[in-house]
Every structure is written in structure tokens, then in C-alpha cells.
């Protein structure tokens, strides 16, 4: 697959970075529901993508104070 536009090239580069990063990259929506989970996150947290997508991020970040996570989500949603 050859990306034809600059936008497709940027999207392909971002996807490559996301999947090849040595660091866990997790995206979540404003409610804390996990939307994406890269390969490093699978290795670090021990969940397969299909079992964690849609779950709340609090399920994998147990050491993170839920009150602080709720405040973070509220602040993020105000942007």
C-alpha cells in the first residue's frame, strides 16, 4: 500500500510510530474508555487488544488514584 496524499503519509507514519514504540501508548475517550492500545502496552500490561479496548483505563492503571483520573478527564473534556 502506497499512501497517495500527504495526509495519508502522515497517518501511515503516525500508525508506524504507534505500533513500533517501545513505550506503551494508550488512547482513551473523555469517559476513560480505552480506544487504542499499542504492542508495547500489550507487553507491559499483559492484555490483548481485543480484551482491553472499550474497558475503562482505571482497570489497567490501578496505582493511579481514581479521583485524580476523574479530575484529569474532567479537565481534558473542558479543552
Coordinates of N, CA and C in Angstrom, one line a residue:
X1 N 0.9 -1.2 0.0 CA 0.0 0.0 0.0 C 0.9 1.2 0.0
X2 N 0.7 2.1 -1.0 CA 1.5 3.3 -1.1 C 0.5 4.5 -0.8
X3 N 0.7 5.2 0.3 CA -0.1 6.4 0.6 C 0.0 7.4 -0.6
X4 N -1.1 8.0 -1.0 CA -1.0 8.9 -2.2 C -1.0 10.3 -1.8
X5 N -1.5 10.7 -0.7 CA -1.6 12.1 -0.3 C -0.7 12.3 0.9
X6 N -0.4 13.6 1.2 CA 0.4 14.0 2.3 C -0.3 13.5 3.6
X7 N -1.6 13.7 3.7 CA -2.3 13.3 4.8 C -2.2 11.8 5.1
X8 N -2.3 11.0 4.0 CA -2.2 9.6 4.2 C -0.8 9.2 4.6
X9 N 0.2 9.9 4.1 CA 1.6 9.7 4.5 C 1.8 9.9 6.0
X10 N 1.2 11.0 6.5 CA 1.3 11.4 7.9 C 0.6 10.3 8.7
X11 N -0.6 9.9 8.3 CA -1.3 8.9 9.1 C -0.6 7.6 9.1
X12 N 0.1 7.2 8.0 CA 0.8 6.0 8.0 C 2.0 6.1 8.9
X13 N 2.7 7.2 8.9 CA 3.8 7.4 9.8 C 3.4 7.4 11.3
X14 N 2.3 8.0 11.6 CA 1.8 8.0 13.0 C 1.4 6.6 13.4
X15 N 0.8 5.8 12.5 CA 0.5 4.4 12.8 C 1.8 3.6 13.1
X16 N 2.8 3.8 12.2 CA 4.0 3.1 12.4 C 4.7 3.4 13.7
X17 N 4.7 4.7 14.1 CA 5.2 5.1 15.4 C 4.5 4.5 16.5
X18 N 3.1 4.5 16.4 CA 2.3 4.0 17.4 C 2.6 2.5 17.7
X19 N 2.7 1.7 16.6 CA 2.9 0.3 16.7 C 4.3 -0.1 17.0
X20 N 5.3 0.7 16.7 CA 6.7 0.3 16.9 C 7.3 0.9 18.2
X21 N 6.6 1.8 18.8 CA 7.2 2.4 20.0 C 7.5 1.4 21.1
X22 N 8.6 1.6 21.8 CA 9.0 0.8 22.9 C 8.2 1.1 24.1
X23 N 7.5 2.3 24.1 CA 6.7 2.7 25.2 C 5.2 2.4 25.0
X24 N 4.5 2.1 26.1 CA 3.1 1.9 26.0 C 2.4 3.2 25.6
X25 N 1.5 3.1 24.5 CA 0.7 4.2 24.1 C -0.7 3.7 24.2
X26 N -1.5 4.4 25.0 CA -2.9 4.1 25.2 C -3.7 5.3 24.9
X27 N -4.8 5.2 24.1 CA -5.7 6.4 24.0 C -7.0 6.0 24.6
X28 N -7.6 7.0 25.2 CA -8.9 6.9 25.8 C -9.8 8.1 25.5
X29 N -11.1 7.8 25.5 CA -12.0 8.9 25.2 C -12.3 9.7 26.5
X30 N -13.1 10.7 26.4 CA -13.4 11.6 27.6 C -14.0 10.9 28.8
X31 N -14.5 9.7 28.6 CA -15.1 8.9 29.7 C -14.0 8.0 30.3
X32 N -12.8 7.9 29.7 CA -11.8 7.0 30.2 C -11.9 5.6 29.5
X33 N -12.7 5.5 28.5 CA -12.8 4.2 27.8 C -11.7 4.0 26.8
X34 N -11.0 2.9 26.9 CA -9.8 2.7 26.0 C -10.2 2.6 24.6
X35 N -9.5 3.4 23.7 CA -9.8 3.3 22.3 C -8.7 2.6 21.5
X36 N -7.5 2.7 21.9 CA -6.4 2.0 21.3 C -5.3 1.7 22.3
X37 N -4.5 0.7 21.9 CA -3.6 0.0 22.8 C -2.5 -0.5 21.9
X38 N -1.3 0.0 22.0 CA -0.2 -0.4 21.1 C 0.4 -1.7 21.6
X39 N 1.4 -2.2 20.7 CA 2.0 -3.5 21.0 C 2.8 -3.5 22.4
X40 N 3.5 -2.3 22.6 CA 4.2 -2.2 23.9 C 3.3 -2.3 25.1
X41 N 2.1 -1.7 24.9 CA 1.1 -1.7 26.0 C 0.7 -3.2 26.2
X42 N 0.5 -3.9 25.2 CA 0.1 -5.4 25.3 C 1.2 -6.1 26.1
X43 N 2.5 -5.8 25.8 CA 3.6 -6.5 26.5 C 3.7 -6.0 28.0
X44 N 3.6 -4.7 28.2 CA 3.7 -4.2 29.5 C 2.6 -4.5 30.5
X45 N 1.4 -4.4 30.0 CA 0.2 -4.6 30.8 C -0.4 -6.0 30.8
X46 N 0.0 -6.8 29.7 CA -0.4 -8.2 29.7 C -1.8 -8.4 29.2
X47 N -2.5 -7.4 28.6 CA -3.8 -7.6 28.0 C -3.7 -7.6 26.5
X48 N -4.5 -8.4 25.8 CA -4.6 -8.4 24.4 C -5.5 -7.2 24.0
X49 N -5.3 -6.7 22.8 CA -6.1 -5.5 22.4 C -7.6 -5.8 22.4
X50 N -7.9 -7.0 22.0 CA -9.4 -7.3 21.9 C -10.0 -7.5 23.3
X51 N -9.2 -7.7 24.3 CA -9.8 -7.8 25.6 C -9.8 -6.5 26.4
X52 N -9.1 -5.5 25.9 CA -9.0 -4.3 26.7 C -9.7 -3.1 26.0
X53 N -9.8 -3.1 24.7 CA -10.5 -2.0 24.0 C -11.9 -1.9 24.5
X54 N -12.3 -0.7 24.9 CA -13.6 -0.5 25.4 C -13.7 -0.5 27.0
X55 N -12.7 -1.1 27.6 CA -12.7 -1.1 29.1 C -12.2 0.3 29.6
X56 N -12.5 0.6 30.8 CA -12.1 1.8 31.4 C -10.6 1.8 31.7
X57 N -9.9 2.9 31.5 CA -8.5 2.9 31.7 C -8.1 2.7 33.2
X58 N -9.0 2.9 34.1 CA -8.7 2.6 35.5 C -8.5 1.1 35.7
X59 N -8.9 0.3 34.8 CA -8.7 -1.2 35.0 C -7.3 -1.5 34.8
X60 N -6.5 -0.8 34.1 CA -5.1 -1.1 33.9 C -4.1 -0.2 34.7
X61 N -4.6 0.9 35.1 CA -3.8 1.8 35.9 C -4.3 1.8 37.3
X62 N -4.1 0.7 37.9 CA -4.7 0.5 39.3 C -3.9 1.4 40.3
X63 N -2.7 1.7 40.0 CA -1.9 2.6 41.0 C -2.3 4.0 40.9
X64 N -3.0 4.4 39.8 CA -3.5 5.8 39.7 C -4.7 6.0 40.5
X65 N -4.7 7.0 41.3 CA -5.8 7.3 42.1 C -7.1 7.7 41.3
X66 N -8.2 6.9 41.4 CA -9.3 7.1 40.6 C -9.9 8.5 40.7
X67 N -9.7 9.2 41.8 CA -10.2 10.6 42.0 C -9.4 11.5 41.1
X68 N -8.1 11.3 41.0 CA -7.2 12.1 40.2 C -7.5 11.8 38.7
X69 N -7.8 10.6 38.4 CA -8.1 10.2 37.0 C -9.4 10.9 36.6
X70 N -10.4 10.9 37.5 CA -11.7 11.6 37.2 C -11.4 13.1 37.0
X71 N -10.6 13.7 37.8 CA -10.3 15.2 37.6 C -9.6 15.4 36.3
X72 N -8.6 14.5 36.0 CA -7.9 14.7 34.7 C -8.9 14.6 33.5
X73 N -9.8 13.7 33.6 CA -10.8 13.5 32.5 C -11.6 14.7 32.4
X74 N -12.1 15.3 33.5 CA -12.9 16.5 33.5 C -12.2 17.7 32.9
X75 N -10.9 17.8 33.3 CA -10.1 18.9 32.8 C -9.9 18.7 31.3
X76 N -9.6 17.5 30.9 CA -9.4 17.3 29.5 C -10.6 17.6 28.6
X77 N -11.8 17.2 29.1 CA -13.0 17.5 28.4 C -13.4 19.0 28.3
X78 N -12.8 19.8 29.2 CA -13.0 21.2 29.1 C -12.3 21.9 28.0
X79 N -11.2 21.3 27.4 CA -10.4 21.9 26.4 C -11.2 22.0 25.1

